[in-house]
Structure formats: structure tokens, C-alpha cells
Coordinates of C-alpha atoms in Angstrom, one line a residue:
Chain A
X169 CA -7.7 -31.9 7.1
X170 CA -7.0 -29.5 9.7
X171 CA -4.9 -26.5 8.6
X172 CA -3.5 -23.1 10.6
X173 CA -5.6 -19.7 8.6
X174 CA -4.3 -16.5 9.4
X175 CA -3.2 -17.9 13.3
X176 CA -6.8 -19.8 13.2
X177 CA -7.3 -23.5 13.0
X178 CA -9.9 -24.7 10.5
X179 CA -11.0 -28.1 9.4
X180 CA -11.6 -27.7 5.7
X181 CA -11.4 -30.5 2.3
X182 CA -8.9 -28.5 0.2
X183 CA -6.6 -30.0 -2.3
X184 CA -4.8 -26.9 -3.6
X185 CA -4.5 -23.1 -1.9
X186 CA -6.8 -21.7 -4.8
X187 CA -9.4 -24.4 -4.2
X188 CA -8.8 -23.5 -0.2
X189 CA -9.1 -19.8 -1.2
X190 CA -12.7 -20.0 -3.2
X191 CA -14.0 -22.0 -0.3
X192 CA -13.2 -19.7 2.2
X193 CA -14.6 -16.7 -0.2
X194 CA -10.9 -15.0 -0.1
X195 CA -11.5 -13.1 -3.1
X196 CA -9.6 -11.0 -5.5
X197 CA -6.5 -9.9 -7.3
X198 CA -5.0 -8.1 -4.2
X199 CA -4.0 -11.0 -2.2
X200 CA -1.3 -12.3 -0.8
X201 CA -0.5 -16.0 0.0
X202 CA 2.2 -17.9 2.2
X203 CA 2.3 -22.0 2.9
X204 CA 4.5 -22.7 6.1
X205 CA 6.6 -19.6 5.9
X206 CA 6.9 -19.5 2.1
X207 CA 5.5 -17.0 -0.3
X208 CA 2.9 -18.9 -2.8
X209 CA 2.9 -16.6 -5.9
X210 CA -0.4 -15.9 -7.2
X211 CA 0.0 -18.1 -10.7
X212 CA 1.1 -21.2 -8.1
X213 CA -1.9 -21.2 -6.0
X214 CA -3.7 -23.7 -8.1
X215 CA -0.7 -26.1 -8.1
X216 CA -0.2 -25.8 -4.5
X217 CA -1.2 -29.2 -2.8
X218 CA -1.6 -28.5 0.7
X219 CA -1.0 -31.2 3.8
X220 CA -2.6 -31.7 7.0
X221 CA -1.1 -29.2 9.6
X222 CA 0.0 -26.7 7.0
X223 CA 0.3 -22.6 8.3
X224 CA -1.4 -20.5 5.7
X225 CA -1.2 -16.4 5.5
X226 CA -3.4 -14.5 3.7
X227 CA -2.9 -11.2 3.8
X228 CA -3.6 -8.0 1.7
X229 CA -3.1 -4.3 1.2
X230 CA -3.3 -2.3 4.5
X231 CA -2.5 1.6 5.5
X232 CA 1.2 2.0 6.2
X233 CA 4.0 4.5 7.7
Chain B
X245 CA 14.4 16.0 -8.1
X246 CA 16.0 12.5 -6.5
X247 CA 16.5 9.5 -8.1
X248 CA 15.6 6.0 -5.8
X249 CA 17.2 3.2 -7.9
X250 CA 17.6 5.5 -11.0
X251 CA 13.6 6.6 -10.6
X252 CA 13.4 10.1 -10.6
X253 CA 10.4 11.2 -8.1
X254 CA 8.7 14.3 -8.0
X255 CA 8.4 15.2 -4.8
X256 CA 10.6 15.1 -1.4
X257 CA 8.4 14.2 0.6
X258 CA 7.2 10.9 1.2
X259 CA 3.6 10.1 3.0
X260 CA 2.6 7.4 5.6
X261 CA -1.0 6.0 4.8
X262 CA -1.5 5.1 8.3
X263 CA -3.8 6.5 10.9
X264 CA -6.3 9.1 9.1
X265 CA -9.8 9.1 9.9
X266 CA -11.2 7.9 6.6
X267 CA -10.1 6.8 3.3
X268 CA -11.5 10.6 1.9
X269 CA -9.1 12.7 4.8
X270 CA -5.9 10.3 3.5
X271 CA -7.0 10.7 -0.1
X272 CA -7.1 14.5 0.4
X273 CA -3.5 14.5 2.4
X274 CA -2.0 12.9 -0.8
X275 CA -2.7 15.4 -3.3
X276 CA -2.4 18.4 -0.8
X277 CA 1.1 17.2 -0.1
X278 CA 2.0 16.8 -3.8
X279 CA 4.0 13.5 -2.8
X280 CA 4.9 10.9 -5.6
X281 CA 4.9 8.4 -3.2
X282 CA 3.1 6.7 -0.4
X283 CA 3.8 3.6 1.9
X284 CA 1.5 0.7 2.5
X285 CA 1.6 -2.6 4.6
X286 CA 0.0 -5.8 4.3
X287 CA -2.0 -7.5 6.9
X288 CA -4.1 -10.4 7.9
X289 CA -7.4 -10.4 5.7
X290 CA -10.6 -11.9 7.1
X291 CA -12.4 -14.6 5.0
X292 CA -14.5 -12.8 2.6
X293 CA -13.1 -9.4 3.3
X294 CA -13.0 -6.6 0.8
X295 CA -11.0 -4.1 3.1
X296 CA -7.7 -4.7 1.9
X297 CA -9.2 -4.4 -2.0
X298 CA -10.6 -1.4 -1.0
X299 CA -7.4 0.1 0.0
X300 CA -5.4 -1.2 -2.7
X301 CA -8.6 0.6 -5.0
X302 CA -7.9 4.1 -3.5
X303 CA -4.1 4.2 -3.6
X304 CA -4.4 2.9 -7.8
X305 CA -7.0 6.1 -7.7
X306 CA -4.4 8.4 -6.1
X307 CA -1.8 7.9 -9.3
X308 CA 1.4 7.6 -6.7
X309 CA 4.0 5.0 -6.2
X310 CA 4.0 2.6 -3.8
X311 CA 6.5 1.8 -1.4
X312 CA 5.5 -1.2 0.8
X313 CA 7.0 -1.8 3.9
X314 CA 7.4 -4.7 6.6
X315 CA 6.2 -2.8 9.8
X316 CA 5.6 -4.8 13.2
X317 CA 8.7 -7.6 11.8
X318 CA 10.5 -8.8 14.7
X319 CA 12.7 -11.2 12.3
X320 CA 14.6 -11.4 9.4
X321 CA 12.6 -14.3 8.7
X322 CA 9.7 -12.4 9.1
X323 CA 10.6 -9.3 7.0
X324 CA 11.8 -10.9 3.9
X325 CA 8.6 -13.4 3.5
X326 CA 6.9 -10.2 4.1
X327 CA 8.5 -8.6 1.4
X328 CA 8.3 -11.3 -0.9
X329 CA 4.3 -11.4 0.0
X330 CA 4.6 -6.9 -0.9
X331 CA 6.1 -7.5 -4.3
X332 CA 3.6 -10.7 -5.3
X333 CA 0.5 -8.0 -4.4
X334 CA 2.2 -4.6 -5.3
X335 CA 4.0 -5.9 -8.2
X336 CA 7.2 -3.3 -7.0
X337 CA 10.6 -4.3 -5.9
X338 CA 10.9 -1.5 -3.9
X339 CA 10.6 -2.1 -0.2
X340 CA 10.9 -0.7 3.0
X341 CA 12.5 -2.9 5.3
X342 CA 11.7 -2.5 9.1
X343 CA 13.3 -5.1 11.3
X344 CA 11.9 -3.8 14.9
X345 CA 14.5 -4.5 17.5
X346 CA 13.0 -2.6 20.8
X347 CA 9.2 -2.9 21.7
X348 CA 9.2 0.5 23.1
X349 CA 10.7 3.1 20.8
X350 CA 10.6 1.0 17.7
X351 CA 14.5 1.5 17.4
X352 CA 15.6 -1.2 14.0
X353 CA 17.4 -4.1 15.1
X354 CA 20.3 -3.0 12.6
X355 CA 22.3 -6.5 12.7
X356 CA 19.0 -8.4 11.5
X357 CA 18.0 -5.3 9.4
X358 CA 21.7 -5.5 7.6
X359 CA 21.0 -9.4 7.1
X360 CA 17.3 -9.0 5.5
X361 CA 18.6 -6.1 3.5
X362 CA 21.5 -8.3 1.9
X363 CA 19.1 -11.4 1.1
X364 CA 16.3 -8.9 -0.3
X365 CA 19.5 -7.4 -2.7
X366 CA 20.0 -11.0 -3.2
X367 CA 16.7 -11.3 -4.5
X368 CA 16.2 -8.3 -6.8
X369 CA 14.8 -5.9 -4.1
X370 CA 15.8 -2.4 -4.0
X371 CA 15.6 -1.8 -0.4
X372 CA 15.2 1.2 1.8
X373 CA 15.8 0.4 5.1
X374 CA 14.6 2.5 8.3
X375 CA 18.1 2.8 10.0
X376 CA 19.2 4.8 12.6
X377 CA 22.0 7.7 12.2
X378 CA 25.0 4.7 13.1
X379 CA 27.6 5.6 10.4
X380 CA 29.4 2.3 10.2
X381 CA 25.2 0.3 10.3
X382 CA 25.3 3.1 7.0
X383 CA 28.6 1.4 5.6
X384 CA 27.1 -1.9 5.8
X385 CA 24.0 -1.7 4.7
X386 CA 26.2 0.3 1.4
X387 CA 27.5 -3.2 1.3
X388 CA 24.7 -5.5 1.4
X389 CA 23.6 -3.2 -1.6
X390 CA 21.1 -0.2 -0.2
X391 CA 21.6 2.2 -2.3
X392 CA 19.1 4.5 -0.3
X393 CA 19.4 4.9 3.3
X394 CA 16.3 6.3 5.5
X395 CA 17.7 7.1 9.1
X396 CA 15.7 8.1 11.9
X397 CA 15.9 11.5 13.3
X398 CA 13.8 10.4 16.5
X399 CA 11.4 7.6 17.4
X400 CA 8.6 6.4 14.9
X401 CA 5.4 8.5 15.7
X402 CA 7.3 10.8 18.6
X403 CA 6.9 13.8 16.6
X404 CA 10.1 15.1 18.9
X405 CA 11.7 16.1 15.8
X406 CA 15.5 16.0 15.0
X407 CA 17.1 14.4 18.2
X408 CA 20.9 14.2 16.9
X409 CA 22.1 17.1 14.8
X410 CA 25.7 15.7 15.1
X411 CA 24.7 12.3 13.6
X412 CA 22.7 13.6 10.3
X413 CA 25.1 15.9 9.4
X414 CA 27.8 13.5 9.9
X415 CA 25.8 10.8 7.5
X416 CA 25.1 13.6 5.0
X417 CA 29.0 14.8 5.0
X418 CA 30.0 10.7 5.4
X419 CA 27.7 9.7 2.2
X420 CA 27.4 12.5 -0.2
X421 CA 26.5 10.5 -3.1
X422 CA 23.6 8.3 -1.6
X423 CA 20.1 9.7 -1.4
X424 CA 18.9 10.0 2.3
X425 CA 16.1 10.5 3.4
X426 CA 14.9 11.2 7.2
X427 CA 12.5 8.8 8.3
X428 CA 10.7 8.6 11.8
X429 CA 10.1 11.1 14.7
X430 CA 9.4 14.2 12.5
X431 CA 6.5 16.7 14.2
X432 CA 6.6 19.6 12.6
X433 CA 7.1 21.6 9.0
X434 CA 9.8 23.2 10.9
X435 CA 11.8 20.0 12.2
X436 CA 11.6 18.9 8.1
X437 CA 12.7 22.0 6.9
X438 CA 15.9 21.8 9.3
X439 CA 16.9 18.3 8.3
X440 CA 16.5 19.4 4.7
X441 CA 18.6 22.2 5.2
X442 CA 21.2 20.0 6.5
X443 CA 21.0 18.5 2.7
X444 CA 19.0 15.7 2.8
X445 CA 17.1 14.5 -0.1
X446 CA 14.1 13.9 1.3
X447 CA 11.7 13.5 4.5
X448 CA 8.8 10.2 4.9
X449 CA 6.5 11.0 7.5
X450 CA 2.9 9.7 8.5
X451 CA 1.6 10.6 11.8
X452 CA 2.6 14.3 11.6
X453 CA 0.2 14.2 8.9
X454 CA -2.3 12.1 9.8
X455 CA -2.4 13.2 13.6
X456 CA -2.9 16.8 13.1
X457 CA -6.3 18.5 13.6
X458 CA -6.5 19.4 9.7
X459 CA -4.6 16.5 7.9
X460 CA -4.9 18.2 4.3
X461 CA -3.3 21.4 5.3
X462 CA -0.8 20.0 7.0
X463 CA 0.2 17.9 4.4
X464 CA 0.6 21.2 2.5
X465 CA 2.4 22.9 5.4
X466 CA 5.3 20.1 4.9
X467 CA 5.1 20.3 1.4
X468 CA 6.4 23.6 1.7
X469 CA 8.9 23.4 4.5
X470 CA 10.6 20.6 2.9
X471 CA 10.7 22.8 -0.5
X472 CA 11.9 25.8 1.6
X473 CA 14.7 23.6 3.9
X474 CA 15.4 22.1 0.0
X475 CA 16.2 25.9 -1.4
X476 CA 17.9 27.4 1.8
X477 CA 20.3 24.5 1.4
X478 CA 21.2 25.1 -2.4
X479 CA 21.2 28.7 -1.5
X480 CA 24.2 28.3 0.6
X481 CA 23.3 29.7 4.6
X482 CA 25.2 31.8 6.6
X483 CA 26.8 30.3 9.5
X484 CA 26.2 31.6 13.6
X485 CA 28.0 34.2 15.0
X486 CA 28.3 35.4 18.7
X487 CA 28.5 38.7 18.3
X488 CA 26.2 41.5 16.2
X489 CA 26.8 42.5 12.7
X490 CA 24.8 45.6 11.6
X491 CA 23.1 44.9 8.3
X492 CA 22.7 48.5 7.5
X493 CA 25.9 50.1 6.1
X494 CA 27.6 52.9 9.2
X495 CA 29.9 54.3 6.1
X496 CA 28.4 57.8 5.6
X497 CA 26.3 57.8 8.4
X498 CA 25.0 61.3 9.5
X499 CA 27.3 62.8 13.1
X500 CA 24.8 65.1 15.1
X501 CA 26.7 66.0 17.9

């Protein structure tokens, strides 16, 4: 299944964003997740299927003005 | 002290986290400034990364609220999924919403910034948009339920200082009830004290911080000016005149000759 990372393109076996998310070592409680230009809540990651061709952000705290 | 969305905060001014040479020069800026309240972003994290949890680690440390904001949006689209993404990590439905409309001086695209600010309401944000001094962008951002507004007093990072003394004190005298604060373009402790003085609640700045040669004491310096500006204004200040006006009493005065 070939899916859009972060603006990358990755060929990866995932069924749901969390299982995509150990694989991938994105670890811990500050992340944030998006599927195709929609916010994935942390508690919906495991029921997240995911498609071929989907656009995934991950993205987490950063320094800000 | 003001109250953003019936919090009470304990300081008037606001920090940037942006742009310090280390996370211990930015910790140091925070509690030398005495600010309650600190702005954060979220970016792209690399597989594995721990940058972004190390971040999020200091800023629990520092004991401050956290306002995120959507720097570098071009959209609406953009900005709200943004936000969205902010409150899932920050757990805070305060946001500051930056919808970029000119590549150069970061000026807000205020159509698409009064369109993300009424679908955030919409969605239980309480926003605080980056603005510009435009009173009737001010009424309709009122509308779309701000119920703080953060004008710019000069471009984002110019460090020109107030650029339109006609427009804040316009908003200040048009809005007397909503809590403003000055965001963008401040340089100096003197360009926060004058905007305070002009009766503005309170003043975010990052780069005027972060840029200078000693970060810590400058955060200290502002702390101050925007305390002083704060007082001159309550104190009531005397208005220009063209002429002189001896301050020593000529009543009684001794005649020599």
C-alpha cells in the first residue's frame, strides 16, 4: 500500500494509523495525526482503517511566535 | 490583570517560543519575563523523532499556559485542521489563528482569517486572531465570536515598533470592552510601553526577545515597560503642549533689580 507521510511517499502494510504509527516508530503522547485533511483524534487512531493513496500528517509540538 | 475567555492571566505580556539559541536561553526568557503564557506551533515530526516531545517536556516544566497558533497557514483549510491538530496535542481551546495573506510582510489575509475564526467559534475554539488595526476586520471578527483581538502594530519580526498610532488608538477608543493585545512588529521595551500606555491590555512578542544579545534580561526589560506603560495609563497622562509651562511656582519669587 502506498501512502503520502508527512509530504513523503512510503510503501508500508498498515491496517489502521496506530498500527502505521508503531511501525514507523512515531512515538508518544505528544502527537498529532491527520488522514486526507482530517484531524484523527488520538483515541481514533486504532480504528482508523487507512486506503491506498491516503495523505497522512504527523506533526507535534514545535517553538512558536 | 486581563481575563482571555473569563481566564484571568497574570501577566501582560505574552512570549514567542521561537528562535532562541537553546531550550535553557528560552527557559530562562520565561521566568525572567514573568509571562503566564507562551505560544507554540506544531510541525512535521520525523519518524522516530523525540524533538517535538522534548519541547512539549520543557514548556509542562515552565508551569505557563499554552497558546498554540497556526503560523505559516496560507488557507482556511489549512488553519482550522491545524487547530484542530493544536487542541488534540495541547488539550486547550485556545488558539491563535494566523491566516498569512502576503509572503513578504506576513500581513493576515483578514477575509480568510474572519472565515477560519467563525468555524473555530463554531467548533468550541476561543480564538485570538493576529489581525491588523482595520476597525470594521475588528467588527467582524466581534461577530464571528473573537472575543479577544491581537492587532499588529507593524510587521511580524520587524521590530519597527508602533507603525499607526491613529489606528490603535482608534481600536482601543472603538472597543473599550474587548481585551487587546498588540501582536507583531514590537522592538523595543519602549515601543511596548507606548502601546500600553495607549490602554492596551497586553503586548505578545517573540523575536524582540529571542533576537537580542541577552534574551533573559530583555525579557525582564519588557516585563517592566509593559508594567510601567500599564501604570502611566491608569495614572492618567498629561497631554502635549506647544508652549513652556514652568513647573516651579513664579508667585513670590525674589526681584533683584
Amino acid at each position: 500500500m502506498k501512502l503520502t507521510i508527512n509530504g513523503e511517499e512510503h510503501e508500508v502494510q498498515a491496517g489502521t494509523l496506530a498500527e502505521l504509527l508503531q511501525q514507523l516508530e512515531f512515538e508518544g503522547d505528544w502527537l498529532a495525526t491527520a488522514v486526507n485533511g482530517e484531524l484523527v483524534q488520538k483515541a481514533e487512531r486504532a480504528d482508523r482503517r487507512l486506503q491506498d493513496s491516503d495523505r497522512i500528517e504527523v506533526l507535534s509540538p514545535m517553538q512558536g511566535g | 490583570m486581563p481575563l482571555f475567555y473569563g481566564t484571568e492571566i497574570r501577566s501582560r505580556l505574552l512570549l514567542g517560543t521561537a528562535r532562541y539559541s537553546s531550550p535553557a536561553v528560552l527557559a530562562e526568557a520565561v521566568r525572567r519575563s514573568r509571562t503566564d503564557v507562551v505560544t507554540v506551533s506544531l510541525r512535521r515530526e520525523t519518524a522516530g523523532g523525540r524533538q517535538g516531545g522534548a519541547f512539549f517536556e520543557l514548556i509542562r516544566e515552565l508551569g505557563v499556559r499554552v497558546l498554540p497558533n497556526t503560523a505559516g497557514c496560507h488557507s482556511v483549510a489549512e488553519a482550522v485542521l491545524t487547530a484542530k491538530m493544536a487542541r488534540d496535542v495541547f488539550e486547550t481551546d485556545w488558539i491563535k489563528l494566523e491566516v498569512i495573506g502576503h509572503q513578504d510582510t506576513l500581513q493576515p489575509d483578514v477575509f480568510g482569517l474572519v472565515e477560519g475564526a467563525r468555524i473555530l467559534t463554531g467548533e468550541g475554539f476561543e480564538v485570538f486572531p493576529y489581525t491588523t488595526d482595520d476597525l470594521v476586520v475588528a467588527e467582524r471578527l466581534l461577530e464571528a465570536g473573537c472575543k479577544v483581538l491581537m492587532p499588529w502594530c507593524a510587521p511580524i519580526g520587524s521590530a519597527m515598533g508602533p507603525q499607526n498610532m491613529q489606528g490603535l488608538r482608534a481600536m482601543r477608543a472603538e472597543f473599550p470592552d474587548v481585551p487587546l493585545i498588540v501582536d507583531a512588529g514590537i522592538g523595543r521595551p519602549s515601543h511596548a510601553t507606548t502601546v500600553m500606555e495607549l490602554g492596551y491590555d497586553a503586548v505578545l512578542l517573540n523575536t524582540a526577545v529571542a533576537g537580542a544579545a541577552d534574551p533573559a534580561a530583555m525579557a525582564e526589560a519588557f516585563a517592566m515597560a509593559i508594567d510601567a506603560g500599564y501604570a502611566a495609563h491608569g495614572a492618567g497622562m498629561l497631554e502635549p503642549r506647544d508652549m513652556a509651562v514652568p513647573s516651579t511656582p513664579v508667585i513670590g519669587k525674589a526681584v533683584f533689580s
